[in-house]
XYZ file of C-alpha atoms in Angstrom:
734
model
C -14.925 116.395 -83.531
C -11.839 114.330 -84.469
C -12.802 110.899 -85.722
C -10.916 109.157 -82.926
C -12.222 111.348 -80.116
C -14.054 109.635 -77.243
C -17.747 109.619 -78.105
C -21.024 108.311 -76.787
C -23.631 107.215 -79.261
C -26.621 105.069 -79.978
C -25.200 102.159 -81.925
C -22.842 99.378 -80.902
C -19.356 98.854 -82.240
C -18.994 97.558 -85.743
C -16.916 94.371 -86.180
C -13.271 95.223 -85.608
C -11.520 92.585 -87.681
C -10.716 94.882 -90.557
C -6.986 95.455 -90.832
C -5.899 98.950 -89.849
C -3.332 100.773 -91.924
C -1.274 101.539 -88.851
C -1.052 97.916 -87.675
C -0.250 96.719 -91.196
C 2.432 99.363 -91.639
C 4.036 98.451 -88.339
C 3.906 94.751 -89.188
C 5.687 95.449 -92.446
C 8.200 97.577 -90.575
C 8.917 94.681 -88.234
C 9.307 92.327 -91.174
C 11.774 94.734 -92.755
C 13.564 95.000 -89.434
C 13.996 91.238 -89.267
C 14.993 91.039 -92.903
C 17.621 93.709 -92.351
C 18.965 91.856 -89.341
C 18.862 88.428 -91.020
C 22.439 88.489 -92.354
C 23.760 89.231 -88.888
C 21.576 86.541 -87.380
C 22.620 84.000 -89.972
C 26.318 84.461 -89.495
C 26.342 84.730 -85.703
C 30.104 85.033 -85.173
C 31.552 83.347 -82.108
C 31.024 85.412 -78.986
C 34.015 87.178 -77.545
C 34.753 88.027 -73.945
C 33.729 91.565 -74.769
C 30.408 90.422 -76.171
C 29.636 88.537 -72.975
C 31.310 90.792 -70.463
C 27.942 91.436 -68.811
C 26.452 87.967 -69.182
C 25.016 86.781 -65.924
C 25.080 83.447 -64.196
C 21.613 81.886 -64.261
C 20.340 79.643 -61.484
C 16.926 78.345 -60.557
C 15.061 79.376 -57.424
C 11.499 78.377 -56.534
C 10.882 77.223 -60.064
C 11.821 80.423 -61.865
C 15.005 81.590 -63.439
C 16.583 84.058 -61.051
C 19.671 86.118 -61.611
C 22.343 87.522 -59.438
C 22.960 90.668 -61.467
C 20.811 93.132 -63.331
C 20.976 95.019 -66.621
C 23.150 92.415 -68.261
C 21.178 90.369 -70.775
C 19.486 93.089 -72.762
C 15.768 92.815 -73.422
C 15.391 89.051 -72.960
C 16.420 86.269 -70.566
C 18.003 82.893 -71.342
C 15.460 80.781 -69.434
C 12.068 80.872 -67.743
C 10.350 78.069 -65.863
C 7.169 79.673 -64.581
C 5.094 77.325 -66.767
C 6.498 73.941 -65.772
C 9.063 74.284 -62.925
C 11.557 73.114 -65.555
C 14.405 75.519 -66.495
C 13.487 75.823 -70.171
C 14.561 78.435 -72.670
C 11.798 80.578 -74.133
C 12.008 78.536 -77.337
C 11.611 75.249 -75.412
C 8.468 76.457 -73.604
C 5.234 75.387 -75.395
C 3.452 78.636 -74.539
C 3.869 82.329 -75.316
C 6.267 84.088 -72.945
C 7.332 87.736 -72.827
C 9.913 89.193 -70.460
C 10.480 92.785 -69.390
C 14.053 92.990 -68.125
C 15.762 95.398 -65.762
C 17.581 96.893 -68.758
C 14.270 97.795 -70.431
C 12.799 99.132 -67.177
C 15.830 101.388 -66.698
C 15.941 102.557 -70.320
C 12.293 103.661 -70.375
C 11.871 104.679 -66.724
C 9.317 101.972 -65.907
C 9.008 102.390 -62.150
C 5.638 100.712 -61.629
C 3.873 97.623 -62.867
C 1.262 99.543 -64.857
C 3.987 101.093 -67.001
C 5.647 97.683 -67.450
C 2.534 95.743 -68.428
C 1.240 98.562 -70.600
C 4.311 97.998 -72.777
C 4.075 94.192 -72.882
C 2.746 92.203 -75.827
C -0.927 91.360 -75.495
C -1.473 92.926 -72.049
C -4.135 95.573 -71.446
C -3.912 97.795 -68.372
C -7.376 98.867 -67.247
C -6.824 101.958 -65.072
C -10.372 102.303 -63.823
C -9.353 104.601 -60.960
C -6.169 106.362 -59.938
C -5.315 103.604 -57.451
C -7.105 100.496 -58.622
C -6.237 98.628 -61.802
C -7.416 95.527 -63.612
C -5.380 93.680 -66.244
C -6.394 91.491 -69.177
C -4.825 89.330 -71.873
C -6.414 87.425 -74.730
C -9.685 89.094 -73.777
C -9.884 87.900 -70.160
C -8.880 89.300 -66.766
C -5.479 88.428 -65.295
C -5.715 87.324 -61.669
C -2.558 85.213 -61.293
C 0.232 87.422 -59.963
C 3.211 85.476 -58.601
C 6.496 86.403 -56.948
C 9.400 84.094 -57.765
C 6.864 81.597 -59.093
C 4.713 81.523 -55.964
C 1.478 83.182 -54.929
C -2.281 83.248 -54.628
C -4.728 84.736 -57.143
C -6.227 88.123 -56.316
C -9.034 87.776 -53.801
C -10.887 90.788 -55.230
C -9.941 90.710 -58.901
C -7.769 93.829 -59.133
C -4.629 95.529 -57.884
C -5.011 98.359 -55.379
C -2.165 100.860 -55.545
C 0.727 100.493 -57.953
C 3.455 97.887 -57.530
C 6.895 99.492 -57.647
C 9.544 97.727 -59.744
C 12.626 98.713 -57.718
C 13.059 95.276 -56.135
C 12.600 93.197 -59.289
C 15.206 91.872 -61.693
C 12.714 91.119 -64.450
C 9.037 90.362 -64.951
C 7.872 87.289 -66.840
C 4.505 87.181 -68.624
C 3.209 83.749 -69.566
C 0.171 84.113 -71.830
C -2.423 81.384 -71.851
C -3.432 78.901 -69.160
C -0.987 78.157 -66.344
C -3.012 75.708 -64.339
C -0.031 73.545 -63.412
C 1.500 76.020 -60.989
C -0.941 78.840 -60.270
C -3.896 76.967 -58.707
C -6.155 78.111 -61.544
C -6.186 77.591 -65.285
C -6.965 81.167 -66.242
C -6.315 81.450 -70.027
C -5.354 85.133 -69.912
C -1.826 85.314 -68.484
C 0.302 84.788 -65.407
C 2.554 87.612 -64.233
C 5.662 86.507 -62.342
C 7.746 89.106 -60.499
C 11.307 87.805 -60.219
C 13.123 89.495 -57.358
C 16.659 90.760 -57.426
C 19.028 88.422 -55.601
C 22.101 88.991 -53.476
C 25.461 88.920 -55.281
C 28.786 87.557 -54.129
C 30.668 90.668 -55.277
C 30.003 94.106 -53.870
C 27.854 96.225 -56.175
C 25.348 98.995 -55.813
C 23.613 101.987 -57.312
C 22.032 105.255 -56.267
C 19.543 107.043 -58.519
C 17.657 110.337 -58.500
C 14.708 111.150 -60.785
C 12.833 114.372 -61.461
C 9.991 114.915 -63.871
C 6.674 116.459 -64.784
C 4.294 117.597 -62.048
C 7.033 117.928 -59.466
C 7.928 114.245 -59.661
C 10.843 113.369 -57.341
C 12.255 109.902 -56.755
C 15.289 108.472 -54.959
C 16.311 104.824 -55.060
C 19.257 102.791 -53.856
C 20.449 99.209 -54.275
C 23.353 97.630 -52.337
C 24.436 93.998 -52.623
C 27.404 91.856 -51.636
C 28.911 89.137 -49.456
C 28.567 89.283 -45.670
C 31.511 87.030 -44.863
C 34.993 86.345 -46.210
C 34.067 83.087 -47.975
C 31.078 84.774 -49.661
C 28.827 81.937 -48.519
C 26.443 84.464 -46.967
C 25.165 87.280 -49.160
C 22.739 90.121 -48.689
C 20.962 92.824 -50.616
C 19.038 95.949 -49.631
C 16.808 97.993 -51.959
C 15.154 101.303 -51.044
C 12.982 103.744 -52.998
C 11.016 106.877 -52.176
C 8.795 108.770 -54.611
C 6.655 111.894 -54.305
C 4.798 113.518 -57.143
C 1.907 115.799 -57.909
C -0.246 115.002 -60.940
C -1.949 116.314 -64.040
C -5.180 115.394 -62.213
C -6.622 118.040 -59.930
C -5.667 117.607 -56.261
C -4.101 114.152 -56.804
C -0.608 113.415 -55.475
C 1.479 110.250 -55.159
C 3.419 109.294 -52.018
C 5.252 105.956 -52.155
C 7.978 104.207 -50.151
C 9.656 100.843 -50.866
C 12.096 98.758 -48.825
C 13.439 95.232 -49.263
C 16.072 93.045 -47.623
C 17.200 89.699 -49.040
C 19.632 87.099 -47.676
C 21.158 83.957 -49.173
C 23.368 81.403 -47.420
C 25.159 78.368 -48.827
C 24.592 75.881 -46.003
C 26.574 73.329 -48.000
C 27.991 73.422 -51.537
C 24.637 71.998 -52.701
C 22.184 73.560 -50.233
C 20.890 77.117 -50.502
C 18.833 78.960 -47.904
C 17.064 82.157 -48.982
C 15.022 84.590 -46.916
C 13.751 88.110 -47.279
C 11.146 90.730 -46.593
C 9.731 93.415 -48.874
C 7.508 96.361 -47.970
C 5.699 99.040 -49.928
C 3.518 101.861 -48.624
C 1.305 103.993 -50.877
C -0.348 107.088 -49.417
C -1.966 109.004 -52.294
C -3.691 112.311 -51.708
C -7.159 112.859 -53.201
C -7.383 109.575 -55.153
C -10.398 108.914 -57.323
C -12.931 106.292 -56.264
C -14.874 105.649 -59.390
C -14.243 108.180 -62.150
C -15.914 110.665 -64.484
C -19.391 110.127 -65.944
C -18.923 109.486 -69.654
C -22.349 110.390 -71.038
C -25.127 112.926 -70.488
C -28.824 112.237 -70.055
C -29.397 112.870 -73.775
C -26.783 110.245 -74.686
C -24.128 112.713 -75.849
C -20.573 112.282 -74.515
C -19.292 114.325 -71.632
C -16.195 116.368 -72.389
C -14.200 117.469 -69.352
C -10.773 118.959 -68.955
C -8.098 116.272 -68.879
C -7.286 117.275 -65.293
C -10.862 116.827 -63.998
C -11.138 114.618 -60.924
C -14.078 113.426 -58.840
C -11.992 113.181 -55.643
C -12.729 115.339 -52.617
C -9.846 117.336 -51.192
C -9.861 115.177 -48.017
C -9.881 111.794 -49.802
C -7.142 109.278 -49.029
C -6.392 105.640 -49.863
C -3.462 104.380 -47.785
C -2.212 100.932 -48.732
C 0.651 98.745 -47.557
C 1.987 95.505 -49.026
C 4.344 93.419 -46.875
C 5.787 90.128 -48.086
C 8.206 87.754 -46.404
C 9.615 84.518 -47.737
C 11.822 81.599 -46.777
C 13.081 78.892 -49.116
C 15.453 75.943 -48.955
C 16.806 74.040 -51.947
C 19.180 71.097 -52.227
C 20.797 69.557 -55.311
C 21.603 65.844 -55.178
C 24.483 64.173 -56.968
C 22.161 62.259 -59.307
C 20.784 65.454 -60.850
C 17.657 65.610 -58.718
C 16.802 68.581 -56.520
C 14.255 69.374 -53.838
C 12.932 72.839 -53.082
C 10.594 74.093 -50.400
C 9.271 77.612 -49.951
C 7.055 79.564 -47.575
C 5.517 82.929 -48.460
C 3.476 85.375 -46.415
C 1.793 88.495 -47.742
C -0.218 91.103 -45.874
C -2.219 93.745 -47.723
C -3.702 96.496 -45.572
C -5.809 99.453 -46.624
C -7.298 102.463 -44.851
C -9.328 104.845 -46.964
C -11.755 107.736 -46.874
C -13.204 108.027 -50.359
C -15.671 110.075 -52.336
C -17.682 108.476 -55.122
C -19.834 110.476 -57.541
C -22.809 108.844 -59.215
C -25.587 109.952 -61.512
C -25.911 111.237 -65.066
C -25.334 114.939 -65.800
C -27.520 117.160 -67.903
C -25.664 118.247 -71.050
C -26.566 121.930 -70.644
C -26.331 122.455 -66.889
C -23.986 119.673 -65.747
C -26.359 118.954 -62.868
C -27.530 115.470 -61.923
C -24.548 114.160 -59.952
C -24.678 113.034 -56.331
C -22.289 112.194 -53.498
C -21.392 108.831 -51.958
C -18.696 109.341 -49.306
C -17.532 106.269 -47.393
C -14.706 104.818 -45.375
C -13.036 101.425 -45.651
C -10.483 99.525 -43.594
C -9.358 96.230 -45.048
C -6.805 93.498 -44.496
C -5.932 90.514 -46.632
C -3.464 87.940 -45.360
C -2.078 85.311 -47.712
C -0.127 82.222 -46.681
C 1.488 79.965 -49.259
C 3.692 76.854 -49.121
C 5.174 74.848 -51.983
C 7.404 71.765 -52.059
C 8.580 70.012 -55.198
C 11.239 67.648 -56.476
C 12.638 67.621 -60.000
C 15.182 65.597 -61.872
C 16.019 63.256 -64.735
C 14.980 59.666 -65.265
C 15.717 57.107 -67.982
C 13.152 55.256 -70.052
C 13.378 53.609 -73.465
C 17.057 54.444 -73.808
C 16.462 58.199 -73.403
C 16.672 60.628 -70.518
C 13.534 62.533 -69.531
C 12.670 65.070 -66.814
C 10.060 64.910 -64.057
C 8.605 67.386 -61.539
C 6.414 66.344 -58.594
C 5.024 68.875 -56.156
C 2.362 69.913 -53.677
C 1.299 73.327 -52.479
C -1.236 74.930 -50.198
C -2.411 78.452 -49.643
C -5.052 80.514 -47.945
C -6.347 84.071 -48.069
C -8.107 85.730 -45.152
C -10.043 88.850 -46.160
C -11.547 91.275 -43.667
C -13.156 94.601 -44.623
C -14.921 97.137 -42.406
C -17.061 99.749 -44.136
C -18.215 103.084 -42.755
C -20.919 105.311 -44.194
C -22.258 108.783 -43.493
C -25.772 110.195 -43.454
C -25.303 112.560 -46.394
C -25.198 110.028 -49.218
C -27.094 111.418 -52.183
C -26.251 115.107 -51.719
C -26.609 117.000 -55.018
C -23.306 118.290 -56.417
C -22.426 121.210 -58.674
C -21.281 120.556 -62.251
C -17.893 118.881 -62.395
C -16.495 121.671 -64.546
C -17.127 124.074 -61.620
C -16.226 121.714 -58.768
C -12.950 122.181 -56.879
C -13.179 119.127 -54.638
C -14.458 121.012 -51.634
C -17.018 119.001 -49.753
C -17.417 118.975 -45.994
C -15.899 115.780 -44.664
C -18.748 113.811 -43.090
C -18.735 111.739 -39.941
C -18.546 108.051 -40.821
C -20.689 106.678 -38.036
C -22.433 103.658 -39.567
C -20.002 100.730 -39.550
C -20.385 97.067 -40.373
C -18.241 94.197 -41.592
C -18.893 94.344 -45.319
C -16.660 91.366 -46.139
C -15.113 88.661 -44.048
C -14.239 85.445 -45.846
C -11.509 82.831 -46.050
C -10.294 81.000 -49.160
C -8.307 77.766 -48.906
C -6.560 76.079 -51.835
C -4.548 72.854 -51.965
C -2.958 71.308 -55.042
C -0.808 68.417 -56.140
C 0.897 68.644 -59.508
C 3.146 66.627 -61.794
C 4.995 67.555 -64.965
C 7.073 65.370 -67.273
C 9.208 66.405 -70.237
C 9.534 63.422 -72.542
C 12.538 63.289 -74.843
C 10.826 61.409 -77.677
C 13.526 62.260 -80.222
C 16.448 64.640 -80.522
C 14.145 67.177 -82.155
C 10.821 66.346 -80.436
C 9.888 66.997 -76.796
C 6.515 66.294 -75.230
C 5.426 67.929 -71.964
C 2.548 66.409 -70.018
C 1.183 67.401 -66.671
C -1.819 67.611 -64.414
C -2.937 69.462 -61.307
C -5.493 68.288 -58.764
C -6.902 71.308 -56.909
C -9.251 71.556 -53.965
C -10.630 75.002 -53.146
C -13.092 76.082 -50.499
C -14.349 79.352 -49.100
C -16.245 80.300 -45.964
C -17.558 83.602 -44.645
C -19.740 86.413 -45.952
C -19.574 89.252 -48.430
C -21.940 92.175 -47.738
C -24.236 89.919 -45.753
C -24.378 87.110 -48.330
C -22.544 83.792 -47.798
C -19.182 83.635 -49.560
C -19.164 79.853 -49.454
C -18.228 77.168 -51.960
C -16.158 73.984 -52.158
C -14.811 72.384 -55.330
C -12.263 69.751 -56.349
C -11.049 69.548 -59.933
C -8.262 67.947 -61.972
C -6.864 69.940 -64.913
C -4.533 68.312 -67.471
C -1.921 69.986 -69.641
C -0.082 68.742 -72.711
C 2.434 70.509 -74.921
C 4.904 69.583 -77.637
C 7.930 71.312 -79.158
C 9.510 70.219 -82.461
C 12.873 71.688 -83.466
C 12.981 72.438 -87.184
C 16.663 73.400 -87.051
C 19.116 75.202 -84.783
C 17.003 78.373 -84.709
C 13.313 77.505 -85.244
C 10.790 75.344 -83.382
C 7.121 74.517 -83.795
C 4.995 74.111 -80.685
C 1.453 73.408 -79.530
C -0.239 73.099 -76.138
C -3.637 72.302 -74.647
C -4.993 72.827 -71.137
C -8.307 72.360 -69.370
C -9.551 75.282 -67.268
C -10.918 75.448 -63.744
C -11.037 78.815 -62.046
C -12.984 79.478 -58.824
C -14.234 83.064 -58.813
C -14.589 85.710 -56.135
C -16.832 88.060 -58.126
C -20.437 88.445 -56.979
C -23.695 88.976 -58.853
C -26.303 91.672 -58.214
C -27.480 89.671 -55.179
C -23.906 89.498 -53.802
C -23.711 85.765 -54.433
C -20.347 84.391 -55.570
C -20.366 83.266 -59.192
C -19.788 79.567 -59.871
C -16.283 78.549 -61.047
C -15.198 79.034 -64.637
C -14.624 75.935 -66.748
C -13.305 75.602 -70.288
C -10.150 74.907 -72.245
C -7.214 76.654 -73.898
C -5.443 75.718 -77.144
C -2.510 77.432 -78.808
C 0.107 76.668 -81.445
C 2.906 78.562 -83.065
C 6.505 78.915 -84.144
C 9.453 80.265 -82.147
C 12.920 81.392 -83.078
C 16.105 82.152 -81.142
C 19.378 83.641 -82.325
C 22.527 85.270 -81.002
C 23.037 82.659 -78.271
C 19.397 83.166 -77.165
C 19.888 86.922 -76.919
C 17.131 87.434 -79.501
C 13.820 85.578 -79.253
C 10.719 85.768 -81.429
C 7.426 83.890 -81.564
C 4.156 83.777 -83.469
C 1.134 82.117 -81.849
C -2.504 81.438 -82.662
C -4.857 80.677 -79.784
C -8.417 79.770 -78.835
C -9.738 80.014 -75.282
C -13.232 78.967 -74.208
C -14.661 79.917 -70.820
C -18.050 79.105 -69.348
C -19.650 81.332 -66.683
C -16.905 83.937 -67.000
C -17.421 87.049 -64.810
C -18.487 90.063 -66.873
C -18.611 93.456 -65.142
C -22.105 94.963 -65.219
C -21.844 98.089 -63.082
C -22.038 99.464 -59.559
C -24.567 97.937 -57.195
C -26.341 100.925 -55.614
C -27.034 98.920 -52.468
C -23.335 98.288 -51.752
C -21.478 100.829 -53.956
C -19.427 97.831 -55.172
C -19.043 96.416 -58.655
C -21.176 93.396 -59.532
C -20.922 90.816 -62.320
C -22.811 88.328 -64.439
C -21.600 85.015 -65.824
C -21.200 84.706 -69.594
C -19.891 82.015 -71.952
C -17.125 83.473 -74.095
C -14.604 82.289 -76.686
C -11.469 84.249 -77.502
C -9.510 83.567 -80.684
C -6.593 85.409 -82.223
C -2.873 85.631 -82.840
C 0.220 87.223 -81.312
C 3.651 88.120 -82.585
C 6.414 88.865 -80.094
C 10.073 89.779 -80.541
C 12.600 90.779 -77.873
C 16.340 90.976 -77.513
C 19.523 92.001 -79.242
C 19.226 92.428 -83.004
C 22.820 93.627 -83.300
C 25.370 94.327 -80.541
C 24.155 97.951 -80.493
C 20.449 97.478 -81.275
C 17.891 96.217 -78.722
C 14.181 95.864 -79.432
C 10.971 94.625 -77.884
C 7.902 94.479 -80.109
C 4.555 92.733 -80.226
C 1.278 92.626 -82.148
C -1.973 91.099 -80.911
C -5.291 90.586 -82.676
C -8.246 88.829 -81.105
C -11.976 88.383 -81.218
C -14.282 87.615 -78.276
C -17.749 86.161 -78.831
C -20.404 84.568 -76.671
C -22.153 81.273 -77.365
C -24.536 83.072 -79.724
C -21.696 84.542 -81.830
C -22.187 88.069 -80.461
C -19.241 90.334 -79.733
C -18.714 90.637 -75.976
C -16.259 92.527 -73.783
C -16.074 95.185 -76.470
C -14.193 97.455 -74.070
C -11.163 95.195 -74.632
C -9.135 96.388 -77.662
C -9.192 93.821 -80.459
C -5.781 94.880 -81.783
C -2.751 96.245 -79.984
C 0.799 97.086 -80.985
C 3.828 97.619 -78.741
C 7.285 98.640 -80.015
C 10.254 99.687 -77.888
C 13.734 99.985 -79.312
C 17.105 101.491 -78.429
C 20.301 101.971 -80.416
C 23.792 102.739 -79.112
C 25.572 105.003 -81.583
C 28.847 103.378 -82.750
C 30.538 106.748 -83.264
C 29.478 107.892 -79.777
C 29.454 104.742 -77.602
C 28.305 106.599 -74.524
C 25.006 107.625 -76.154
C 21.966 105.377 -76.489
C 18.780 106.673 -78.152
C 15.412 105.027 -78.558
C 11.690 105.319 -78.946
C 8.405 103.630 -78.194
C 5.001 103.217 -79.820
C 1.903 101.945 -78.031
C -1.204 101.650 -80.184
C -4.619 100.138 -79.589
C -7.809 99.735 -81.590
C -11.103 101.465 -80.773
C -13.051 100.205 -77.770
C -16.746 100.439 -76.910
C -18.696 100.337 -73.655
C -22.360 99.369 -73.578
C -23.583 101.634 -70.787
C -26.708 99.484 -70.223
C -28.664 102.728 -70.037
C -31.171 104.659 -72.147
C -31.136 108.332 -73.057
C -34.103 110.677 -72.771
C -35.405 109.363 -76.118
C -35.239 105.728 -74.991
C -32.202 104.857 -77.102
C -29.334 102.660 -75.882
C -26.144 104.494 -74.966
C -22.667 103.370 -75.998
C -19.371 105.097 -75.209
C -16.526 104.774 -77.723
C -12.845 105.552 -77.402
C -11.281 105.713 -80.842
C -7.986 104.066 -81.708
C -4.940 105.986 -80.550
C -1.156 105.814 -80.433
C 1.198 107.028 -77.714
C 4.712 107.927 -78.862
C 7.781 108.142 -76.641
C 11.464 108.986 -76.936
C 14.446 108.212 -74.724
C 18.134 109.060 -74.579
C 20.779 107.758 -72.193
C 24.350 108.931 -71.884
C 27.007 106.994 -69.988
C 29.556 109.554 -68.840
C 31.806 106.738 -67.582
C 31.289 103.196 -66.250
C 29.689 104.617 -63.095
C 27.675 107.716 -64.037
C 24.728 107.818 -66.461
C 21.764 110.064 -67.229
C 18.513 108.966 -68.912
C 15.790 111.238 -70.313
C 12.331 109.935 -71.228
C 9.501 111.747 -73.022
C 6.042 110.188 -73.322
C 2.830 110.958 -75.233
C 4.709 113.317 -77.525
C 1.585 114.182 -79.529
C -0.321 115.082 -76.348
C -3.110 112.651 -77.280
C -6.262 112.946 -75.157
C -7.861 109.570 -74.458
C -9.929 107.715 -71.884
C -7.659 105.404 -69.915
C -10.192 102.545 -69.746
C -13.792 101.622 -70.519
C -13.662 98.572 -68.239
C -16.278 100.299 -66.062
C -19.092 102.658 -67.011
C -17.008 105.583 -65.751
C -13.508 106.586 -66.825
C -10.894 109.305 -66.726
C -8.280 110.695 -69.098
C -4.717 109.435 -69.474
C -1.640 111.586 -68.895
C -0.680 114.351 -71.347
C 2.872 114.906 -72.620
C 5.321 114.301 -69.782
C 9.023 113.829 -69.097
C 11.402 112.429 -66.519
C 15.173 112.635 -66.066
C 17.148 110.075 -64.083
C 20.784 110.281 -62.958
C 22.335 107.076 -61.594
C 25.675 106.237 -60.029
C 26.720 102.565 -60.104
C 29.634 100.876 -58.387
């Protein structure tokens, strides 16, 4: 058996803080890369019109940097304000920020959020099922997903279905606590989806993609003014994708539509409105995944295509969002912005879960759990804030004052059949055929309401020309009513969380920074008795150095961090009484470092790269959450050949350390069972050719070495990631 093959065994993971040769080699390669580029960065000749021919105009909308055009600032952005509502450059922000731009998404064919975040520094994508995903950073789950800086945390901890990227200009990832603006001080990360915006000039694109497993995708994007003065602008984005899969019986069906409007009511007043819609209708999705160990403790070893889904399974999901915002800029430099957001998530599913532990010789020992679910989650969110300068002590400072409120209404109806527990044949002989049962036992499994209200304030103090101090605080009140599988889903808490950060400019290119935040995070996870876990408390500390060159077209940062959380939800397994995951509260401390680089190294060379190392221990110094990789590496780079300007070539490397899952089970000899996925690397290549300013073709190849690996050990079950695959896109722009 190869040393990095997935295995199950009888001993826990050894400490993973030894330095791997691969990570060290890649770190040295990055250092050489920067050293090679240093002369160009040091000289930084004045920019010409040609150099900036694609540079976009940056404005601020709902507290985030939003852009009118796409694919025009390479692999970085000039500003991001998701942390403070202040339009700060990445170097001025006292936290770690990574950005995946439209240019990078187009170059590497990143059409869904899992592909985007799986290539982002420090982010782990936990694909526990084909259509449900969890995300983590710095060792903890990510629950704060925003759109244009606004939103509510996940009500159920994970993302059902994949989020298509067609409507987004770029995606910002703020690592560490973001308690000022996201209701909760989760120290993992906040993901902010920044929508495309209407443009004053007419522009558009039409793209067609084909790829492995009969993958077919069409997308279109049209934007421009709707009147002669260009004071009213609109944009429409459409996408349709259908694909089979390397997994048996599984197929993807996805549709996306969005319409956005902007109107200049006055020269200083902007009204924005829009609606976005996505429908996922996968065929034969997995609910749960493959058993990873046999009764004797040895690992299972299935074909990569093996699926536990029945041939009649379905998991239809829709995500509809609408928004309205109004902003006004006053003559004294102050501005006021108000926004309303509505989001409706609806699901209708008929699913087939397999449980049990197979016998190593016969494969028997697995049983059926078919069920039906209909669910709806409605989210309402409002935010109003004012920002502007003020003078004190002979210097000008900046202030943000705001309030917001939101609520989530969750309603789930479950249906069960009478044939739960039917013995199944071995998975290696199963073809998904199972008589579809009648789901005739229905009850409201979950019906609860979460209300959150916050007031926040942020100040950026200009203490000296080279020293800026950012202070802030959020006062949050959260309450929940209702029931979850017959148990009250009720709590009420009020908590104030402070934030402080400082940035010191060493020179024109480098800055030191540090930040500290208290944590308060109400949870929705339940224990084995279906009782909601108490809120998480703790703190987050980080410090580092940042650099920016090439007129902020290249950004780099190095950070060290420590996050402490008390009563953090740790997944235990599936509750047999409800067929739902249940959790326990643990005290955990995460420490580590991150290196991140993104942008234009030379006019022809773009790169995005990051290294993360962390450790996670409980209050008794024991390793916990060992299914989270302790070290990860992400490198993506492209180069436009000077002697053939129409051709751009590139590659990608995604590597992670070994991970281990304590199965909390004993084998036939009474020994504890652990499942291990060894370290692995996924290699990719890309090539794009611009035939002329309008027509281009892009080819992407992924997992070139055809590496077989388990996609996640977040749960006790898992399935294999995709083998070698390709996709070809042809796009016409005007």
